[in-house]
PDB file of C-alpha atoms in Angstrom:
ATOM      1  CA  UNK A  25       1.511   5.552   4.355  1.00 49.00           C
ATOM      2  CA  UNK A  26      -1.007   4.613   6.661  1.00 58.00           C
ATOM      3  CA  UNK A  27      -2.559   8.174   6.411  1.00 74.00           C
ATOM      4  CA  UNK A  28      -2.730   8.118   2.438  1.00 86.00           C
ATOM      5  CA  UNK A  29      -4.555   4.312   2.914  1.00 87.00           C
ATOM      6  CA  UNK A  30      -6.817   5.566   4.938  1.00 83.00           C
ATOM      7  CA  UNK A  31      -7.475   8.823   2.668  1.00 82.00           C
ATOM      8  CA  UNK A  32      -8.028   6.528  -0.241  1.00 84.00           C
ATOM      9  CA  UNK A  33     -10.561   4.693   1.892  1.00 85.00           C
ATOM     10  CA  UNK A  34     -12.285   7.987   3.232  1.00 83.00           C
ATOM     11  CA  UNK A  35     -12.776   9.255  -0.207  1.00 78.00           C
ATOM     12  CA  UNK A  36     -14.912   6.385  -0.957  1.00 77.00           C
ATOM     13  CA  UNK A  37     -16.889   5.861   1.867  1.00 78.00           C
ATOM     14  CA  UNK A  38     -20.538   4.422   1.305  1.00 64.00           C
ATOM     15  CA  UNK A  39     -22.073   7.023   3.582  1.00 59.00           C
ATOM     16  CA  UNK A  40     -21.033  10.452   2.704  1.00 53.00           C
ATOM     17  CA  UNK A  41     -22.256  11.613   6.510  1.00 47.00           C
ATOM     18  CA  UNK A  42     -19.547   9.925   8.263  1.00 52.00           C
ATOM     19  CA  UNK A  43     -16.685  11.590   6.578  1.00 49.00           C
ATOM     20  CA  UNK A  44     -17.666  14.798   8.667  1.00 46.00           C
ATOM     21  CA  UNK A  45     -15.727  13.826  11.618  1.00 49.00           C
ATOM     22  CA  UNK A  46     -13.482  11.388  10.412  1.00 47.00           C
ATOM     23  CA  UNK A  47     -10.108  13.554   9.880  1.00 47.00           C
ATOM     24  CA  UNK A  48      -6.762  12.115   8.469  1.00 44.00           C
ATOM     25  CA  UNK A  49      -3.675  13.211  10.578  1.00 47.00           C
ATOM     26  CA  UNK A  50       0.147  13.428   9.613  1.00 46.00           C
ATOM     27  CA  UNK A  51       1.411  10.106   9.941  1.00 50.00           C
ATOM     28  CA  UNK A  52       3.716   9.027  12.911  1.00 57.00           C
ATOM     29  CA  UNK A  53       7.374   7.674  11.611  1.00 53.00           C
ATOM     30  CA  UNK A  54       5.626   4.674  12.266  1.00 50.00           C
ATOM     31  CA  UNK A  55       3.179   4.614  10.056  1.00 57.00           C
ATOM     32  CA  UNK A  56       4.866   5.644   7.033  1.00 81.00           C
ATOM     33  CA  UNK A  57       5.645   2.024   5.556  1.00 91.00           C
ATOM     34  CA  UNK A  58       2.668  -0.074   5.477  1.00 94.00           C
ATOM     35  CA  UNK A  59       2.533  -3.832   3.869  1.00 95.00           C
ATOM     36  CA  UNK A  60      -0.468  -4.716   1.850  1.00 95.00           C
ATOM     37  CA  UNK A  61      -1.147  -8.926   2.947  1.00 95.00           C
ATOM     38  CA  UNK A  62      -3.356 -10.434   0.475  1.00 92.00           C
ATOM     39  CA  UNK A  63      -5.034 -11.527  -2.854  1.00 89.00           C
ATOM     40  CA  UNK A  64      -3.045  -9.875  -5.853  1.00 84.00           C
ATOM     41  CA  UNK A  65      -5.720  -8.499  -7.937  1.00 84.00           C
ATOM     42  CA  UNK A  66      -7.331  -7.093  -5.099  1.00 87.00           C
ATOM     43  CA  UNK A  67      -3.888  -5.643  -3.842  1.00 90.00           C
ATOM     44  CA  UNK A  68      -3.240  -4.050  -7.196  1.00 90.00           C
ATOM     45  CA  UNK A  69      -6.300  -2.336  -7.193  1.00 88.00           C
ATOM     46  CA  UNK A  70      -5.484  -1.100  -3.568  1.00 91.00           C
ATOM     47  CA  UNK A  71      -2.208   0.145  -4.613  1.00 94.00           C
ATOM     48  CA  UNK A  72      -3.345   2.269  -7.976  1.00 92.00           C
ATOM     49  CA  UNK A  73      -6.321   3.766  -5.714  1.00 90.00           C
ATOM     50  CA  UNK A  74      -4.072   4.662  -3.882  1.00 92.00           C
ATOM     51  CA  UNK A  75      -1.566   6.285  -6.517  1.00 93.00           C
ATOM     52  CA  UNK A  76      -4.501   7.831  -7.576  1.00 90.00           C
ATOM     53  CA  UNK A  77      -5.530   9.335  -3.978  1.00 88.00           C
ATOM     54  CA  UNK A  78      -2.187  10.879  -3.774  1.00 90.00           C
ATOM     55  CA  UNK A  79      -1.306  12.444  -6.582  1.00 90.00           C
ATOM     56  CA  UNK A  80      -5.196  14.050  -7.265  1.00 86.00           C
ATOM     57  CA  UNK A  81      -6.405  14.651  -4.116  1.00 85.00           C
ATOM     58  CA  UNK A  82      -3.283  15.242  -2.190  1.00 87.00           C
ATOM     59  CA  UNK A  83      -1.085  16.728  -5.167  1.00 88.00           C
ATOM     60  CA  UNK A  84       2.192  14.988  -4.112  1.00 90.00           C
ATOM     61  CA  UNK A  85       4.407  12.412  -6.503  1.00 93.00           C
ATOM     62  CA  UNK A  86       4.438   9.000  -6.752  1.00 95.00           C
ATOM     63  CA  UNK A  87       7.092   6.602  -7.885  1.00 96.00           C
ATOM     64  CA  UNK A  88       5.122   2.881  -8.367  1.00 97.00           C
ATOM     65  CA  UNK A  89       7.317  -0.105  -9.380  1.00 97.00           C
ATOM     66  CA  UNK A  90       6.047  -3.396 -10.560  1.00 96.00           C
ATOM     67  CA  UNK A  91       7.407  -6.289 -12.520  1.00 94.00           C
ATOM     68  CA  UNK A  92       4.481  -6.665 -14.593  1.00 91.00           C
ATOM     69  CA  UNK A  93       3.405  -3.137 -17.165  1.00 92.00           C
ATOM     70  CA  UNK A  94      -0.152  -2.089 -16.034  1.00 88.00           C
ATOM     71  CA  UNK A  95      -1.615  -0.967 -19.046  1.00 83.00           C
ATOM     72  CA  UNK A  96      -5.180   0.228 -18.160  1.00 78.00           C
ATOM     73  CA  UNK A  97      -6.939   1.461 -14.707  1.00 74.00           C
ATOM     74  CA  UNK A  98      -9.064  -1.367 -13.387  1.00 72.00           C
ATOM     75  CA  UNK A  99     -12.387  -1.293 -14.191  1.00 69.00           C
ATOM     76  CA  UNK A 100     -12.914  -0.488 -10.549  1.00 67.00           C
ATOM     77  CA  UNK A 101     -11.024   2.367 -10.373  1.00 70.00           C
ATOM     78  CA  UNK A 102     -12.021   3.704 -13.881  1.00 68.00           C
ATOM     79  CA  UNK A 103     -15.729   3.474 -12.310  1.00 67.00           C
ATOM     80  CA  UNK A 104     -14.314   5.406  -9.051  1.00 68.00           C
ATOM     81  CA  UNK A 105     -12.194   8.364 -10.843  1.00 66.00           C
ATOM     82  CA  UNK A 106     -14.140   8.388 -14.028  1.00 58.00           C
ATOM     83  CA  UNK A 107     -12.729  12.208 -14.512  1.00 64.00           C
ATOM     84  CA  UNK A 108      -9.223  11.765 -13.330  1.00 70.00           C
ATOM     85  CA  UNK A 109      -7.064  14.508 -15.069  1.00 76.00           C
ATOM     86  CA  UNK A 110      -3.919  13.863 -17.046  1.00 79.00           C
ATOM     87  CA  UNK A 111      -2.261  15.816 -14.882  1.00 81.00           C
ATOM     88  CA  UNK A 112      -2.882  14.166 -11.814  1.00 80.00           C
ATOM     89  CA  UNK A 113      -1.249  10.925 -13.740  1.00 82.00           C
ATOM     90  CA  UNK A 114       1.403  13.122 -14.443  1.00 88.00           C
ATOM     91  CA  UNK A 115       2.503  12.963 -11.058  1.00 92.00           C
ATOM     92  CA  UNK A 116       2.542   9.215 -11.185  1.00 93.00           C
ATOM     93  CA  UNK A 117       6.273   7.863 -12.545  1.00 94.00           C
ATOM     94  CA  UNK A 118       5.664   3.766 -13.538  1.00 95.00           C
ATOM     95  CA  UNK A 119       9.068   1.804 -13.427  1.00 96.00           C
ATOM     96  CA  UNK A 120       8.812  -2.135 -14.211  1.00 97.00           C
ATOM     97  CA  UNK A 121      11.979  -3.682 -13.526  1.00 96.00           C
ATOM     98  CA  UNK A 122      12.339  -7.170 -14.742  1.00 94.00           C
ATOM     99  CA  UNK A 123      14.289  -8.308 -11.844  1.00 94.00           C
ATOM    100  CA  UNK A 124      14.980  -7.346  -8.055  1.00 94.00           C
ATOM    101  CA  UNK A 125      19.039  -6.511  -8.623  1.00 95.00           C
ATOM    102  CA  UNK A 126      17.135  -4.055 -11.490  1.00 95.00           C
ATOM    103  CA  UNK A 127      14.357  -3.079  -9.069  1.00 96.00           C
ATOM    104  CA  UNK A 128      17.548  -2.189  -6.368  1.00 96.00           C
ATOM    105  CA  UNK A 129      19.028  -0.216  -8.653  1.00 96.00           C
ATOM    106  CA  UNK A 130      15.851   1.660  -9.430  1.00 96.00           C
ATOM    107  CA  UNK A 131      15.104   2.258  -5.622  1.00 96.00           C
ATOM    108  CA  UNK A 132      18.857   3.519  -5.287  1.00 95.00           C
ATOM    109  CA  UNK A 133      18.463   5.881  -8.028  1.00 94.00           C
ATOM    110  CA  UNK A 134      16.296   7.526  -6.069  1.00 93.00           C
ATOM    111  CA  UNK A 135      18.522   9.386  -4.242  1.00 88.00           C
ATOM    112  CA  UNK A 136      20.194  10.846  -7.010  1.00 83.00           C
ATOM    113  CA  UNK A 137      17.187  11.849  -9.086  1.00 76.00           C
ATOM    114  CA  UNK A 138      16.397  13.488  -5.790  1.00 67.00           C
ATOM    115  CA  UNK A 139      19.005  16.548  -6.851  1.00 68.00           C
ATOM    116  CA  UNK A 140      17.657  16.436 -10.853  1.00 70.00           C
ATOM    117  CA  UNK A 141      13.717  16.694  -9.576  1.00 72.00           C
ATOM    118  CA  UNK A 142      12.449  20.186  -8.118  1.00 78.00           C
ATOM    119  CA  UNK A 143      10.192  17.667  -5.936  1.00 84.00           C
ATOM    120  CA  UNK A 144      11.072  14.318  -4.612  1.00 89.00           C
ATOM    121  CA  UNK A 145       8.411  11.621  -4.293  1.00 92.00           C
ATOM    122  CA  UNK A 146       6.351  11.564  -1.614  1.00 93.00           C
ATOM    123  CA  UNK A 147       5.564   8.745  -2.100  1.00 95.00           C
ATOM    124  CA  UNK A 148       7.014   4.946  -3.352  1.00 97.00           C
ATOM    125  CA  UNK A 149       4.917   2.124  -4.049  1.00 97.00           C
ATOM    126  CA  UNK A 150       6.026  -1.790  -4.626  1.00 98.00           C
ATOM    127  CA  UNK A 151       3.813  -4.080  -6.442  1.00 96.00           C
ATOM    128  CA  UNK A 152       3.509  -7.725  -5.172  1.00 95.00           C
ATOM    129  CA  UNK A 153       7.134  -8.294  -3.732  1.00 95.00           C
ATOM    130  CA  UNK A 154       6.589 -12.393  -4.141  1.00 93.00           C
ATOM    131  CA  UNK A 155       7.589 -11.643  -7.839  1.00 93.00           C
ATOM    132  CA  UNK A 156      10.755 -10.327  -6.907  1.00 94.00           C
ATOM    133  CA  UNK A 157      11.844 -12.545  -3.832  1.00 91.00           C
ATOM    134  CA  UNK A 158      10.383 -15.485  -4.649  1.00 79.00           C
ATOM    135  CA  UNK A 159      12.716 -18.765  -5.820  1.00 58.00           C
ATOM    136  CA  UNK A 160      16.085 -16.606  -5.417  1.00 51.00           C
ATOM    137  CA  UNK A 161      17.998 -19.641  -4.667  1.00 44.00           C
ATOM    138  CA  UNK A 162      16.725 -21.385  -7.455  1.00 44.00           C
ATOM    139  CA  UNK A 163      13.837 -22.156  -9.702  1.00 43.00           C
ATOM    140  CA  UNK A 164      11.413 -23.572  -7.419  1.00 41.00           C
ATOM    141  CA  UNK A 165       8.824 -21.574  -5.691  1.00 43.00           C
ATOM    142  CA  UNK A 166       8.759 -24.618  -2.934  1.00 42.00           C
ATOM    143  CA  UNK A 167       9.959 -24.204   0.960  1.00 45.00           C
ATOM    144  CA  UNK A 168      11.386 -21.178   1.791  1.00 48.00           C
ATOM    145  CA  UNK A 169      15.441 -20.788   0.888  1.00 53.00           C
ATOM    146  CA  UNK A 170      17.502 -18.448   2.713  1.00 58.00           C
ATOM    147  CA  UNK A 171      17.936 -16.467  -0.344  1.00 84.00           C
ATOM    148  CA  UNK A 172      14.441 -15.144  -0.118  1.00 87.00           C
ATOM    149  CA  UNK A 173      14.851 -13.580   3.471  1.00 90.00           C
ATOM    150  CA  UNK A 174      17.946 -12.015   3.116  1.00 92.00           C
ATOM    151  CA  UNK A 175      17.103 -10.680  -0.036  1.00 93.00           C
ATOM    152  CA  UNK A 176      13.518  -9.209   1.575  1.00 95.00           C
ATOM    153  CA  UNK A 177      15.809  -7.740   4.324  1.00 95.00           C
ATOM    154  CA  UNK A 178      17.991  -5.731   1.951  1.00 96.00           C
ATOM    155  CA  UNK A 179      15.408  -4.895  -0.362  1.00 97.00           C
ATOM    156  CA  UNK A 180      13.475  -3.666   2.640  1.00 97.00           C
ATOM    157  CA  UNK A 181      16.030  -1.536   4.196  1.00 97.00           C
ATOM    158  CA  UNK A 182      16.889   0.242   1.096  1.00 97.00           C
ATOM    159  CA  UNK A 183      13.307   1.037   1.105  1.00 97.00           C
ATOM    160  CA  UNK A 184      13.263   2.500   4.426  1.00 95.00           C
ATOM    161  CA  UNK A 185      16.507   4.315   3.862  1.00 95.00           C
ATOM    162  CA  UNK A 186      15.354   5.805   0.759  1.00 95.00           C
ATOM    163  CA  UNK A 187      11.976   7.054   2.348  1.00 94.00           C
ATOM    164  CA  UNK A 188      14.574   8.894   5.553  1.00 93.00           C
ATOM    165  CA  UNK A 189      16.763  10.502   2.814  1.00 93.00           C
ATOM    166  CA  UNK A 190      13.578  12.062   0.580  1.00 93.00           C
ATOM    167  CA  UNK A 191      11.883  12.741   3.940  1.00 91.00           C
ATOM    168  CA  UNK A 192      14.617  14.824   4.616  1.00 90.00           C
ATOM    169  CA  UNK A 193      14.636  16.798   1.417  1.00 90.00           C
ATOM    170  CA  UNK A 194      11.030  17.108   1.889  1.00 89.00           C
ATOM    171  CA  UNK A 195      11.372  18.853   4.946  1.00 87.00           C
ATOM    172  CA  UNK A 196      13.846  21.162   4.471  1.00 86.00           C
ATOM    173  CA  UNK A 197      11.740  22.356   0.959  1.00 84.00           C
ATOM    174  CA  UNK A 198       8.585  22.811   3.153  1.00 79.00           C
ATOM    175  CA  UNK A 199       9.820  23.823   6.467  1.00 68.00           C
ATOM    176  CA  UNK A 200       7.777  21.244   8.419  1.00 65.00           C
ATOM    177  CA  UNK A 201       6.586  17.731   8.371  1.00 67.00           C
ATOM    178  CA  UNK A 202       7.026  15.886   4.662  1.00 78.00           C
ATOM    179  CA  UNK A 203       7.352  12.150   5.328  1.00 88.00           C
ATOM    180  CA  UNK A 204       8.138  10.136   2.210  1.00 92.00           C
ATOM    181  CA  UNK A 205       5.687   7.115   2.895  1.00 93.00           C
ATOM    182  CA  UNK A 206       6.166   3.423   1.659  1.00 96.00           C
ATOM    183  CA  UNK A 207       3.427   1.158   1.113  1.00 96.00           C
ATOM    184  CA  UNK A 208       4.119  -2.546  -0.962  1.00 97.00           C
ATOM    185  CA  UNK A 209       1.919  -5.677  -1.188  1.00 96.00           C
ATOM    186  CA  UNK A 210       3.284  -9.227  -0.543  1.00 96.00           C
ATOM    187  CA  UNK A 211       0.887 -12.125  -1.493  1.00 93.00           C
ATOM    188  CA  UNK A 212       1.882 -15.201   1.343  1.00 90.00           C
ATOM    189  CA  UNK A 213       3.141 -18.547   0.192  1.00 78.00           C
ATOM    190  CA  UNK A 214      -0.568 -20.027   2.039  1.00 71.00           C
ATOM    191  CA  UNK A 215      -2.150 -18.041  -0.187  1.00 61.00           C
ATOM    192  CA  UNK A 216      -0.690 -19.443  -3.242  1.00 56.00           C
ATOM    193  CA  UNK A 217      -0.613 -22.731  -2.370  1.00 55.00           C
ATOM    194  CA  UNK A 218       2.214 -23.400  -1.134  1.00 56.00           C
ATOM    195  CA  UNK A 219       2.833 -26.163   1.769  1.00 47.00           C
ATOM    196  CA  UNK A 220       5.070 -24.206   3.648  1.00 51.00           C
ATOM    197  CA  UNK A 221       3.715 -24.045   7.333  1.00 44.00           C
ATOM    198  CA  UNK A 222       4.919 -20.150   7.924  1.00 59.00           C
ATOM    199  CA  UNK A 223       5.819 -18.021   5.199  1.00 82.00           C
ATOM    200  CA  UNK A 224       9.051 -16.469   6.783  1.00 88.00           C
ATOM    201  CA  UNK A 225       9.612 -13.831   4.056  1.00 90.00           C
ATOM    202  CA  UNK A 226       6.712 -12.287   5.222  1.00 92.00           C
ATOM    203  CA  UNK A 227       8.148 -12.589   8.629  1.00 91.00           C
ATOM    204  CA  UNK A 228      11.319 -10.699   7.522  1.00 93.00           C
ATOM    205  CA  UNK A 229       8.880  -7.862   5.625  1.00 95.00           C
ATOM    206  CA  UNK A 230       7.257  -7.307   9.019  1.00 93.00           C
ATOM    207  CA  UNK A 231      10.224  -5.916  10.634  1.00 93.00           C
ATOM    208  CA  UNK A 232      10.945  -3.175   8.145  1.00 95.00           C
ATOM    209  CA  UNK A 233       6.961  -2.798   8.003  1.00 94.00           C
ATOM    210  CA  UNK A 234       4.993  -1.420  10.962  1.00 88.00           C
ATOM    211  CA  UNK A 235       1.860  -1.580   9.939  1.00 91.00           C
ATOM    212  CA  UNK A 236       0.086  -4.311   7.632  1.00 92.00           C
ATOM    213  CA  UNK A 237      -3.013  -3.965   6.357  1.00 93.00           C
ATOM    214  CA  UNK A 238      -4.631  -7.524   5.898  1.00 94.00           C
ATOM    215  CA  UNK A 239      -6.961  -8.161   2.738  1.00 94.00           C
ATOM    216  CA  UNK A 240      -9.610 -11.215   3.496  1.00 93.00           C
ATOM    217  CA  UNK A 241     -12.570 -12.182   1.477  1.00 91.00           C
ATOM    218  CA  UNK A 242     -15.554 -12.015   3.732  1.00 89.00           C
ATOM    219  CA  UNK A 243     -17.114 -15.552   1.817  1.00 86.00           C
ATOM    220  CA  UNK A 244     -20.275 -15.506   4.412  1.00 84.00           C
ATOM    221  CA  UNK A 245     -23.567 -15.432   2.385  1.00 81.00           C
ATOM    222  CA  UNK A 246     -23.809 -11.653   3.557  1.00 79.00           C
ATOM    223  CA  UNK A 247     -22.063 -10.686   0.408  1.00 78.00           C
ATOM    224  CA  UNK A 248     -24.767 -12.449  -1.877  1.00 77.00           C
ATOM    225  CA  UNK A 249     -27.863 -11.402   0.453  1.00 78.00           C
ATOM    226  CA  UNK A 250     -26.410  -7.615  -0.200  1.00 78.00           C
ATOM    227  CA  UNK A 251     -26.533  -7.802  -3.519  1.00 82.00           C
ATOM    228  CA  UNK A 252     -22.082  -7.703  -3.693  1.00 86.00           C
ATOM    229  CA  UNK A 253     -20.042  -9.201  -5.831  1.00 85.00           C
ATOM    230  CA  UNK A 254     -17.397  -9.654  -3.262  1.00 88.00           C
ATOM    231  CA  UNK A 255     -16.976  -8.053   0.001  1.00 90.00           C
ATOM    232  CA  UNK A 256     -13.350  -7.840   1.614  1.00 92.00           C
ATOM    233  CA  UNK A 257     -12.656  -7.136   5.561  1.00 93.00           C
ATOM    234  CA  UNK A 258      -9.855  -4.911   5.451  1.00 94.00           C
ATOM    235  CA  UNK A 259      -7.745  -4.840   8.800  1.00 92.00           C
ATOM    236  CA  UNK A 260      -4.357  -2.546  10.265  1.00 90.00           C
ATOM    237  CA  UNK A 261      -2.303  -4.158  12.601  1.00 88.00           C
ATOM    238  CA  UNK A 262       1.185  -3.936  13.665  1.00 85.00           C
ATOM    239  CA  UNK A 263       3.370  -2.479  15.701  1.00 79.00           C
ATOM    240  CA  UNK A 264       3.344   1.200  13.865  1.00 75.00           C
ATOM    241  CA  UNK A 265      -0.315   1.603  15.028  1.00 73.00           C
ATOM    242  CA  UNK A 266       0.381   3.906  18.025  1.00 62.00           C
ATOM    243  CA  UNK A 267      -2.460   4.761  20.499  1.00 54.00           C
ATOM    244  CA  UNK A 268      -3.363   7.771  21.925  1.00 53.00           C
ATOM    245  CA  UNK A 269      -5.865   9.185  24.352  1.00 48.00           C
ATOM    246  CA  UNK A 270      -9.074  11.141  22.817  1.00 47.00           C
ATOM    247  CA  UNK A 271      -9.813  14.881  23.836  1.00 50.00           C
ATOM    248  CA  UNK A 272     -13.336  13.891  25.492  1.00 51.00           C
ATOM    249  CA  UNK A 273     -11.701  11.668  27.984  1.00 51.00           C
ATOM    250  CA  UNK A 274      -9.170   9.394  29.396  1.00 48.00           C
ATOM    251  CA  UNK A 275     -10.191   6.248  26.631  1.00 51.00           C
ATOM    252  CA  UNK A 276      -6.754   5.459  24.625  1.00 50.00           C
ATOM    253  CA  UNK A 277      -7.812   4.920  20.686  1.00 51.00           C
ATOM    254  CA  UNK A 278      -5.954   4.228  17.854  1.00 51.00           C
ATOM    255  CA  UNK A 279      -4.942   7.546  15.867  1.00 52.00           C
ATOM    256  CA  UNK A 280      -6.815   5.598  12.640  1.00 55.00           C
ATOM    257  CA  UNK A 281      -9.495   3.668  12.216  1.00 56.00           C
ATOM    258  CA  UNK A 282      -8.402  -0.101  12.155  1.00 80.00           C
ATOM    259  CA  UNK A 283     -11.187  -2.275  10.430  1.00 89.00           C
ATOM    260  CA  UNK A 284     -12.714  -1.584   6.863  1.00 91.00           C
ATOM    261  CA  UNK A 285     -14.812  -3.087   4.812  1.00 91.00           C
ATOM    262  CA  UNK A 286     -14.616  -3.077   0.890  1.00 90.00           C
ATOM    263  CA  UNK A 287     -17.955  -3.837  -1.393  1.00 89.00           C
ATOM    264  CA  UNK A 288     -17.437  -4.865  -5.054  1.00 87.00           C
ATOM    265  CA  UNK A 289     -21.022  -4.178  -6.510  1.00 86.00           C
ATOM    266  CA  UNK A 290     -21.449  -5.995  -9.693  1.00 85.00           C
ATOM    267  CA  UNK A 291     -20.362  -3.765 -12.859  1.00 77.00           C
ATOM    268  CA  UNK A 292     -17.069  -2.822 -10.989  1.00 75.00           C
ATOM    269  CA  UNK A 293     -18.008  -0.251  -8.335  1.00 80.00           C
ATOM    270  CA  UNK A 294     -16.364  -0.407  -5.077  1.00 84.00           C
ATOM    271  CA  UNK A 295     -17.259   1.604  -1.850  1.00 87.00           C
ATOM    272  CA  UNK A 296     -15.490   1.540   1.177  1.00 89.00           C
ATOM    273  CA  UNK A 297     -17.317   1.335   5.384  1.00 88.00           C
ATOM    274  CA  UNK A 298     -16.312   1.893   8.668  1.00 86.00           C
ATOM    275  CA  UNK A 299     -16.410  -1.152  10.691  1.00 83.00           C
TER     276      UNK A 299
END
């Protein structure tokens, strides 16, 4: 999943010049199930770029759940792929399940439409898990109950195992490398409000996800002396991100760029830098 973020990102660079040698490589196992950290809004948009990236510029399909219907593009994203073909959304199945026992059953069901489709998904997304986890022993949103983590665990797991068994389809209908890639944003109890010291749901999510990709506000004055709206520092981490040594010399670099920076320009258009 890492690989599709970082596509999505690419795509929208502020300076066309850099994408020249900025490539996007086949994702490691690793990398393939990526947790979006941060402000919801922000995360949705992240996600449905994303969507977007996939199914238009890489052509594969994408299954995106959330609790809540979505029923228009951002403005952000309208303003980014004003001339997005119905056929691209095409490739994009929507599934709201009202609860997480329906959004299990959804996830499960995966593997059987697997036989029904000619093509699998490439591709699942997950839409701010706090909806689903949140207050599963009971009404209050307070503390963190026991219900919550166990209930990330499993939810998790059938993620990942649901990615291995479409990966494996994939691969044996194209002969080579198809991961199925995971990517789902969790908004932390801090960030809400919450008094809870550590959030550990989001402790639990990080052991089924390798790689988290951090969204923080950047509230310095450099956002107002630039003219932004907002400007977001966007950040990988994790232990998915493997290194490897460059061509030119001995150095060890990340196989993807790490730090990004997001500009909201007033009016709703977003660009993407290299940090």
């Amino acid at each position: 999943m890492a690989d599709v973020l970082t596509d999505t990102f690419t795509n929208f660079m502020s300076q066309p010049d850099s994408k020249k040698d900025f490539r996007v490589t086949p994702p490691a196992p690793t990398q393939c199930k990526v947790l979006v950290v941060g402000e919801q809004a922000l995360g949705r948009s992240v996600l449905l770029l994303a969507a977007v990236t996939a199914a238009s510029q890489m052509g594969i399909r994408v299954v995106f759940f959330a609790r809540t219907q979505i029923q228009s593009l951002p403005v952000s994203l309208q303003n980014c792929v004003p001339c997005l073909s119905p056929e691209s959304l095409k490739k994009i199945k929507f599934c709201y399940p009202r609860t997480l026992e329906e959004l299990l059953q959804q996830v499960a069901g995966l593997h059987e439409s697997a036989n029904t489709f000619p093509v699998p998904p490439s591709l699942i997304i997950v839409d701010r898990l706090e909806d689903f986890l949140w207050g599963r022993a009971g009404d209050s949103h307070s503390g963190c109950h026991p219900g919550e983590q166990s209930c990330a665990a499993h939810l998790s797991a059938l993620l990942c195992d649901t990615a291995t068994f479409l990966t494996g389809i994939l691969e044996r209908q194209t002969s080579g490398p198809a991961p199925c890639r995971v990517i789902a944003s969790y908004k932390p109890k801090e960030q809400s409000g919450e008094s809870s010291v550590s959030d550990q749901v989001l402790d639990t999510l990080d052991r089924y996800f390798q790689v988290r990709c951090t969204l923080d506000q950047d509230r310095s004055y450099k956002a107002g002396a630039a003219g932004l709206q907002e400007m977001w520092n966007i950040y990988f981490s994790g232990t998915g991100i493997t290194l490897e040594p460059c061509t030119k010399d001995t150095e060890v670099r990340p196989c993807f760029v790490q730090e990004w920076q997001l500009l909201m320009f007033p009016g709703g258009l977003i660009e993407f830098q290299l940090v």
